[in-house]
Coordinates of C-alpha atoms and ligand atoms in Angstrom, one line a residue:
M1 CA 151.1 37.1 -180.2
A2 CA 153.0 34.2 -178.6
R3 CA 154.9 35.7 -176.0
A4 CA 154.0 39.0 -173.9
P5 CA 156.1 40.9 -171.2
E6 CA 153.5 39.9 -168.7
D7 CA 154.4 36.3 -169.3
N8 CA 158.2 37.0 -168.9
P9 CA 159.5 34.2 -166.6
F10 CA 162.9 35.9 -165.9
T11 CA 163.1 37.9 -162.6
P12 CA 166.0 40.0 -162.0
G13 CA 166.7 40.9 -158.5
F14 CA 168.2 39.6 -155.4
G15 CA 166.8 37.3 -152.8
N16 CA 163.6 36.6 -154.9
L17 CA 163.0 32.8 -155.7
P18 CA 163.3 32.1 -159.4
R19 CA 160.4 30.6 -161.1
V20 CA 162.5 27.4 -162.2
F21 CA 165.7 26.8 -160.0
A22 CA 168.7 26.0 -162.2
G23 CA 171.8 23.9 -161.5
R24 CA 173.5 23.5 -158.1
R25 CA 173.0 19.7 -158.2
H26 CA 176.4 19.1 -156.5
E27 CA 175.3 21.4 -153.5
F28 CA 171.9 20.2 -153.4
A29 CA 172.9 16.7 -153.1
D30 CA 175.5 17.4 -150.8
L31 CA 172.7 19.1 -148.5
D32 CA 170.3 16.3 -149.0
L33 CA 172.8 13.7 -147.8
M34 CA 173.7 15.7 -144.8
V35 CA 170.2 15.6 -143.7
E36 CA 169.7 12.0 -144.4
R37 CA 172.7 11.1 -142.3
L38 CA 171.6 13.5 -139.5
G39 CA 168.3 11.7 -139.6
R40 CA 170.0 8.4 -138.7
G41 CA 172.0 10.0 -135.8
V42 CA 175.4 10.3 -137.8
Y43 CA 177.5 13.8 -137.2
E44 CA 177.4 15.9 -139.9
Q45 CA 179.8 18.9 -140.3
A46 CA 178.0 22.3 -140.8
R47 CA 178.0 23.6 -144.4
L48 CA 179.4 27.1 -145.2
V49 CA 178.1 28.4 -148.4
T50 CA 180.2 31.2 -149.4
A51 CA 180.1 33.3 -152.8
D52 CA 180.0 37.0 -153.9
R53 CA 176.9 38.9 -154.3
G54 CA 174.2 37.7 -156.6
F55 CA 175.5 34.2 -157.1
G56 CA 172.5 32.5 -155.5
K57 CA 173.3 32.1 -151.7
T58 CA 169.9 33.1 -150.6
T59 CA 168.2 31.1 -153.4
L60 CA 169.8 28.0 -152.5
L61 CA 168.9 28.4 -148.8
R62 CA 165.2 29.1 -149.6
E63 CA 165.1 26.3 -152.1
F64 CA 166.6 23.9 -149.7
E65 CA 164.2 25.2 -146.9
E66 CA 161.2 24.6 -149.0
E67 CA 162.2 21.1 -149.9
Q68 CA 163.1 20.2 -146.3
L69 CA 159.6 21.8 -145.0
E70 CA 158.0 19.5 -147.6
A71 CA 159.8 16.5 -146.1
E72 CA 158.6 17.5 -142.5
R73 CA 161.8 18.7 -141.4
W74 CA 161.9 21.4 -138.7
V75 CA 163.6 24.5 -140.2
V76 CA 164.6 27.7 -138.8
R77 CA 166.0 30.5 -141.1
A78 CA 167.1 34.1 -140.4
S79 CA 169.0 36.5 -142.4
A80 CA 171.7 38.6 -140.2
T81 CA 171.9 42.3 -140.4
T82 CA 174.6 44.3 -138.7
G83 CA 175.0 43.7 -135.0
D84 CA 173.4 40.7 -133.1
A85 CA 169.7 40.8 -133.9
V86 CA 170.0 37.6 -135.7
I87 CA 170.3 35.7 -132.4
G88 CA 166.8 37.1 -131.3
R89 CA 165.5 36.2 -134.6
L90 CA 166.5 32.6 -134.5
C91 CA 165.1 32.3 -131.1
R92 CA 161.8 33.6 -132.2
Q93 CA 161.7 31.2 -135.2
L94 CA 162.4 28.6 -132.5
A95 CA 159.6 29.4 -130.3
D96 CA 157.2 29.7 -133.1
L97 CA 158.3 26.3 -134.6
L98 CA 157.7 24.6 -131.3
A99 CA 154.3 26.5 -131.0
A100 CA 153.3 25.2 -134.4
H101 CA 153.9 21.9 -133.3
D102 CA 152.1 22.2 -130.0
L103 CA 155.4 21.4 -128.3
G104 CA 155.6 24.8 -126.2
G105 CA 154.8 22.9 -122.9
S106 CA 157.6 20.1 -123.7
L107 CA 160.5 22.3 -123.6
S108 CA 162.5 21.9 -120.4
R109 CA 162.4 24.7 -117.9
Q110 CA 166.0 25.6 -118.5
A111 CA 165.6 26.0 -122.1
R112 CA 162.5 28.0 -121.5
E113 CA 164.4 30.4 -119.2
A114 CA 167.2 30.6 -122.0
L115 CA 164.6 31.7 -124.5
Q116 CA 163.3 34.3 -122.1
R117 CA 166.7 35.6 -121.1
L118 CA 167.9 35.7 -124.9
A119 CA 164.8 37.1 -126.6
G120 CA 162.3 38.0 -124.0
L121 CA 160.1 35.3 -125.2
S122 CA 157.7 33.2 -123.0
I123 CA 156.6 29.9 -124.4
G124 CA 154.1 27.5 -122.7
P125 CA 151.2 25.1 -123.8
A126 CA 149.1 28.2 -124.8
G127 CA 151.8 29.4 -127.5
V128 CA 154.5 32.2 -127.6
S129 CA 154.3 35.7 -126.0
V130 CA 156.7 38.5 -125.9
E131 CA 157.6 39.8 -122.6
L132 CA 158.4 43.5 -122.2
S133 CA 161.9 43.4 -121.0
P134 CA 164.1 40.4 -121.8
A135 CA 166.0 39.5 -118.6
P136 CA 169.9 40.2 -118.8
T137 CA 171.9 37.0 -119.7
A138 CA 175.0 36.2 -118.1
D139 CA 176.4 34.2 -120.9
R140 CA 174.5 34.2 -124.4
G141 CA 176.5 31.4 -125.7
V142 CA 175.7 29.1 -123.1
E143 CA 172.1 29.8 -122.9
L144 CA 171.9 29.5 -126.8
E145 CA 173.4 26.2 -126.5
R146 CA 170.9 25.0 -124.0
L147 CA 168.1 26.1 -126.2
L148 CA 169.4 24.7 -129.3
A149 CA 170.2 21.4 -127.7
A150 CA 166.6 21.1 -126.3
V151 CA 164.9 21.8 -129.6
A152 CA 167.2 19.4 -131.4
Q153 CA 166.4 16.6 -128.7
L154 CA 162.7 17.4 -129.1
A155 CA 163.1 16.8 -133.1
R156 CA 164.7 13.6 -132.1
E157 CA 162.1 12.4 -130.2
H158 CA 159.6 13.3 -133.1
G159 CA 161.8 11.3 -135.7
T160 CA 162.9 14.5 -137.5
V161 CA 165.9 16.9 -138.0
L162 CA 166.2 20.4 -136.9
L163 CA 167.6 22.5 -139.6
M164 CA 169.1 26.1 -139.0
L165 CA 170.0 28.4 -141.9
V166 CA 171.6 31.6 -141.4
D167 CA 171.9 34.3 -144.5
E168 CA 174.4 37.0 -144.7
A169 CA 176.3 35.7 -141.7
Q170 CA 179.2 38.2 -142.6
N171 CA 177.1 41.1 -140.9
I172 CA 177.0 39.5 -137.5
A173 CA 178.9 41.4 -135.0
L174 CA 182.1 39.7 -133.8
D175 CA 180.9 38.8 -130.2
A176 CA 177.7 37.4 -131.3
L177 CA 179.4 35.6 -134.2
G178 CA 181.6 33.8 -131.6
Q179 CA 178.8 33.1 -129.3
L180 CA 176.5 31.8 -132.0
F181 CA 179.2 29.5 -133.7
H182 CA 180.5 28.2 -130.4
A183 CA 176.8 27.0 -129.4
I184 CA 176.4 25.5 -132.7
Q185 CA 179.6 23.4 -132.5
E186 CA 178.8 22.3 -128.9
V187 CA 175.2 21.1 -129.9
Q188 CA 176.7 19.5 -132.9
T189 CA 179.2 17.3 -131.0
K190 CA 176.7 16.4 -128.3
I191 CA 176.4 12.6 -128.2
V192 CA 173.2 10.5 -127.2
T193 CA 174.1 7.3 -125.9
T194 CA 171.5 4.4 -126.0
R195 CA 171.7 0.7 -125.2
D196 CA 170.1 -1.7 -127.5
P197 CA 167.7 -3.5 -125.4
V198 CA 168.7 -6.9 -127.0
S199 CA 172.4 -7.1 -127.5
R200 CA 173.0 -4.3 -124.6
A201 CA 175.7 -2.9 -127.0
T202 CA 175.9 0.9 -126.5
R203 CA 175.1 3.1 -129.7
R204 CA 176.4 6.8 -129.9
E205 CA 174.4 9.1 -131.9
A206 CA 174.7 12.8 -132.7
L207 CA 171.6 15.2 -132.1
P208 CA 169.7 15.8 -135.5
F209 CA 170.9 19.2 -135.7
G210 CA 171.9 20.6 -139.2
V211 CA 173.4 24.0 -140.0
V212 CA 173.8 25.9 -143.2
I213 CA 175.5 29.3 -143.1
A214 CA 175.7 31.6 -146.1
G215 CA 177.7 34.7 -146.4
L216 CA 180.2 36.5 -148.7
P217 CA 183.7 35.1 -148.9
G218 CA 184.9 37.5 -146.4
L219 CA 182.9 35.4 -143.7
V220 CA 185.9 33.1 -143.2
G221 CA 188.1 35.6 -142.2
R222 CA 185.5 37.2 -139.8
L223 CA 185.1 33.9 -138.2
Q224 CA 188.8 33.8 -137.5
Q225 CA 188.8 37.3 -136.3
A226 CA 186.0 36.3 -133.9
G227 CA 188.4 33.6 -132.5
S228 CA 186.0 30.7 -133.9
T229 CA 187.2 27.6 -135.3
F230 CA 183.9 27.2 -137.1
G231 CA 185.3 28.1 -140.5
E232 CA 188.0 25.4 -140.4
R233 CA 185.7 22.9 -138.9
S234 CA 182.7 23.2 -141.4
K235 CA 182.3 21.8 -144.8
P236 CA 182.9 24.7 -147.5
L237 CA 180.1 24.9 -150.3
P238 CA 181.3 27.8 -152.4
L239 CA 179.2 28.8 -155.1
A240 CA 180.8 29.2 -158.5
P241 CA 179.4 30.8 -161.7
F242 CA 176.8 28.6 -163.4
G243 CA 178.5 26.0 -165.7
D244 CA 177.4 25.8 -169.4
A245 CA 175.1 22.8 -169.0
D246 CA 173.4 24.6 -166.1
M247 CA 172.9 27.8 -168.0
R248 CA 171.8 26.1 -171.1
E249 CA 169.3 24.0 -169.1
G250 CA 168.2 27.0 -167.2
F251 CA 167.4 29.3 -170.0
R252 CA 165.5 26.5 -171.8
A253 CA 163.5 25.6 -168.6
L254 CA 162.8 29.3 -167.7
V255 CA 161.5 30.0 -171.3
R256 CA 159.4 26.9 -171.5
E257 CA 158.0 28.1 -168.1
G258 CA 156.9 31.2 -169.8
G259 CA 155.1 29.2 -172.5
A260 CA 157.6 29.7 -175.3
D261 CA 160.7 28.1 -177.0
I262 CA 164.3 29.3 -177.4
D263 CA 166.6 28.2 -180.5
A264 CA 170.0 27.0 -179.8
E265 CA 172.1 29.9 -181.2
A266 CA 170.0 32.3 -178.8
V267 CA 170.9 30.2 -175.8
D268 CA 174.7 30.6 -176.9
V269 CA 174.3 34.4 -177.3
L270 CA 172.4 34.8 -173.8
M271 CA 175.2 32.4 -172.1
A272 CA 178.2 34.5 -173.5
G273 CA 176.0 37.6 -172.4
C274 CA 175.7 36.8 -168.8
G275 CA 179.1 35.1 -168.2
G276 CA 177.6 32.4 -165.7
Y277 CA 176.5 34.9 -163.2
P278 CA 173.0 34.1 -161.8
Y279 CA 172.2 37.7 -161.3
F280 CA 172.9 38.6 -165.0
F281 CA 171.3 35.5 -166.1
H282 CA 167.9 37.0 -165.2
V283 CA 168.7 40.5 -166.6
V284 CA 169.7 39.2 -170.1
G285 CA 166.8 36.6 -170.1
H286 CA 164.3 39.1 -169.2
E287 CA 165.3 41.7 -171.8
A288 CA 165.7 38.8 -174.7
W289 CA 162.2 37.8 -173.7
N290 CA 160.9 41.2 -174.2
A291 CA 162.8 41.8 -177.5
G292 CA 160.2 40.1 -179.4
T293 CA 156.6 38.3 -179.5
G294 CA 157.3 35.2 -181.4
R295 CA 156.8 31.9 -179.9
V296 CA 160.4 31.3 -180.3
V297 CA 163.1 33.4 -178.7
T298 CA 165.5 33.8 -181.5
A299 CA 169.4 34.7 -181.9
A300 CA 168.2 38.2 -183.0
D301 CA 166.2 38.6 -179.9
A302 CA 168.9 37.5 -177.9
R303 CA 171.4 39.7 -179.1
E304 CA 168.9 42.6 -178.7
G305 CA 168.3 41.5 -175.2
V306 CA 172.1 41.5 -174.3
A307 CA 172.4 45.0 -175.7
A308 CA 169.2 46.0 -173.9
A309 CA 170.6 44.6 -170.7
R310 CA 173.9 46.7 -170.7
P311 CA 172.6 49.9 -169.4
L312 CA 171.0 47.8 -166.6
V313 CA 174.2 46.1 -165.8
A314 CA 176.1 49.5 -165.9
E315 CA 173.4 50.7 -163.4
L316 CA 174.1 48.0 -160.9
Y317 CA 177.7 48.8 -161.2
E318 CA 177.2 52.6 -160.7
Q319 CA 175.0 52.0 -157.8
R320 CA 177.7 50.2 -156.0
L321 CA 180.3 52.8 -157.2
A322 CA 178.2 55.5 -155.5
E323 CA 178.8 54.2 -152.2
L324 CA 182.6 54.9 -152.3
G325 CA 184.8 57.8 -151.8
Q326 CA 187.1 59.2 -154.6
K327 CA 190.0 57.4 -153.2
Q328 CA 188.2 54.1 -153.2
R329 CA 186.9 54.7 -156.8
D330 CA 190.3 55.8 -158.2
Y331 CA 191.9 52.3 -156.6
L332 CA 189.1 50.4 -158.4
V333 CA 189.8 52.3 -161.8
A334 CA 193.4 51.6 -161.4
A335 CA 193.0 48.0 -160.6
A336 CA 190.6 47.3 -163.4
A337 CA 193.5 48.7 -165.7
V338 CA 195.8 45.9 -164.6
P339 CA 195.3 42.7 -166.3
A340 CA 193.4 40.3 -164.0
E341 CA 196.4 37.8 -163.8
E342 CA 198.6 40.5 -162.5
R343 CA 196.3 42.3 -160.4
T344 CA 198.0 42.3 -157.1
S345 CA 197.9 45.2 -154.4
S346 CA 201.6 46.0 -155.3
E347 CA 200.8 46.3 -159.1
V348 CA 197.8 48.6 -158.4
A349 CA 200.0 50.6 -156.1
M350 CA 202.6 50.9 -158.7
A351 CA 199.9 51.8 -161.3
I352 CA 198.8 54.7 -159.1
G353 CA 202.3 55.8 -158.2
V354 CA 202.2 55.4 -154.5
S355 CA 203.5 52.8 -151.8
T356 CA 201.3 49.7 -151.1
A357 CA 201.3 50.7 -147.6
A358 CA 199.6 54.1 -148.3
L359 CA 196.6 52.1 -150.0
G360 CA 196.2 49.6 -147.3
S361 CA 193.0 51.3 -145.6
T362 CA 191.6 52.0 -149.3
L363 CA 192.0 48.4 -150.0
Q364 CA 190.6 47.2 -146.9
A365 CA 187.5 49.1 -147.2
L366 CA 187.1 47.9 -150.8
T367 CA 187.2 44.4 -149.6
D368 CA 185.8 44.4 -146.0
R369 CA 183.2 47.1 -146.1
H370 CA 182.0 47.5 -149.7
G371 CA 182.8 43.9 -150.9
L372 CA 183.8 44.8 -154.3
L373 CA 187.3 43.3 -154.3
R374 CA 188.3 40.3 -152.7
R375 CA 191.8 38.4 -152.4
G376 CA 192.1 35.5 -154.6
A377 CA 194.8 32.9 -155.1
E378 CA 198.5 34.0 -155.2
G379 CA 197.5 37.5 -153.8
R380 CA 195.6 38.5 -156.6
L381 CA 192.7 41.1 -156.3
V382 CA 189.5 39.8 -157.9
F383 CA 186.4 42.1 -158.7
T384 CA 183.5 40.3 -156.9
L385 CA 180.8 41.6 -159.3
T386 CA 181.4 39.8 -162.7
G387 CA 182.4 42.1 -165.5
M388 CA 182.9 45.2 -163.4
D389 CA 186.6 45.3 -164.2
R390 CA 185.8 45.4 -167.9
Y391 CA 183.1 48.1 -167.2
L392 CA 185.6 50.3 -165.6
A393 CA 188.1 49.9 -168.1
E394 CA 185.9 50.8 -171.0
R395 CA 184.7 53.7 -169.2
A396 CA 188.1 55.0 -168.6
E397 CA 189.1 54.4 -172.1
A398 CA 185.8 56.2 -173.2
S399 CA 186.4 59.3 -171.1
E400 CA 189.9 59.7 -172.5
K401 CA 188.7 59.9 -176.1
Ligands
ATP501 N1 169.9 28.3 -159.1 C1 169.3 29.5 -159.6 N2 168.4 29.3 -160.5 C2 167.8 30.5 -161.2 N3 168.1 31.6 -160.8 C3 168.9 31.7 -159.7 C4 169.5 30.8 -159.0 N4 170.3 31.0 -158.3 C5 170.2 32.5 -158.1 N5 169.3 32.9 -159.0 C6 168.7 34.3 -159.3 O1 170.0 35.3 -159.2 C7 169.6 36.2 -158.5 C8 170.5 36.5 -157.3 O2 170.4 35.5 -156.3 P1 170.4 35.7 -154.9 O3 169.7 36.6 -154.2 O4 170.4 34.3 -154.2 O5 171.9 35.8 -154.6 P2 172.9 36.0 -153.2 O6 174.2 35.2 -153.3 O7 172.1 35.7 -152.1 O8 173.2 37.5 -153.2 P3 173.5 38.5 -152.0 O9 174.8 38.3 -151.6 O10 173.4 39.8 -152.8 O11 172.4 38.2 -151.1 C9 168.1 36.3 -158.1 O12 167.5 36.9 -159.0 C10 167.8 34.7 -158.1 O13 166.5 34.7 -158.5
MG502 MG1 171.4 36.9 -150.7

């Protein structure tokens, strides 16, 4: 037997690092250049990675983190949950980072106090300790700015770059979102002035502080709601579906990683089966691998894999539909029946037979709370999960029969 299920290199799931990272060259090159420039004291805009669920935001952040840690950069990464806990998490990471570099004693008194007030953490030459009750903070944004600036300054003194990665940023409560992003902007635009000892010329440098924020596309709207200009000031890095070349290379690389080969026709079948959606890429790949035992994954295996993936994909859609109330479900079904290029809120309302206004809160819940629809170009509504519209339309058709 040349290939076995236990060697399957495909790993369907969310937030898990793939055995081989595929594509995203443009995004990676941009992030690498950002760090290089920051290392030279040049200001670099924060990066805003936005994409719908399962497009690879977390994977990109973690791959980038791994690469940067290898290059001895200082990295803190936190994933936000609903509320403001992400600020405490970032503080903890900053404290642990300093402790790991034996720099607990080098932090200024002001920054140490900020850490105490923000997260109830006390840091000194002996390391980090948790205090029972964090002191109340007068202004969290200012304290955060102080702490970040102090750590970035230490990074500068140690010839490295401090990188802050925040995932799932759409979850952050509005007040915390405003404070966090204000602090980031302040630190990123701080100037360190030095004088060349020989020419006496003044040099202005930015602190080596790089920021990558990832979230669902609705994040940009939330930033505006929080009164933050961060969305406009940062550089957007939207993740699109995998292009054909990346997908082709990705399938080949993963199959090879598992110790097998794949023929060209099989790659085409899998590509069509996943539509460039990274999450489905693993689902169809996984099933195609398990469809046979030969050394080469054939087109027949691929077709069998795509067919076997169908119920799994359906299950993913059904899980998301289960979160919804009847009105929201009806809305989605009606939206799916409208052709994608004509799918606006007024067309959907017309299909249901009520006014657009009467459906306002239903649509809002679907875009903001459940993230299943989003507003695309020219007021069109887009299903965020690839293929969900087709699934709903087929299901409705089948139930009519
Ligand atoms: N560049 C890539 N190469 C190979 N596999 C990838 C890549 N990007 C993402 N994947 C795979 O796709 C799946 C979804 O990726 P990930 O969890 O990073 O998405 P996400 O955008 O963070 O989703 P969510 O919004 O739900 O958190 C994972 O199984 C991951 O391993
Ligand atoms: Mg994620």
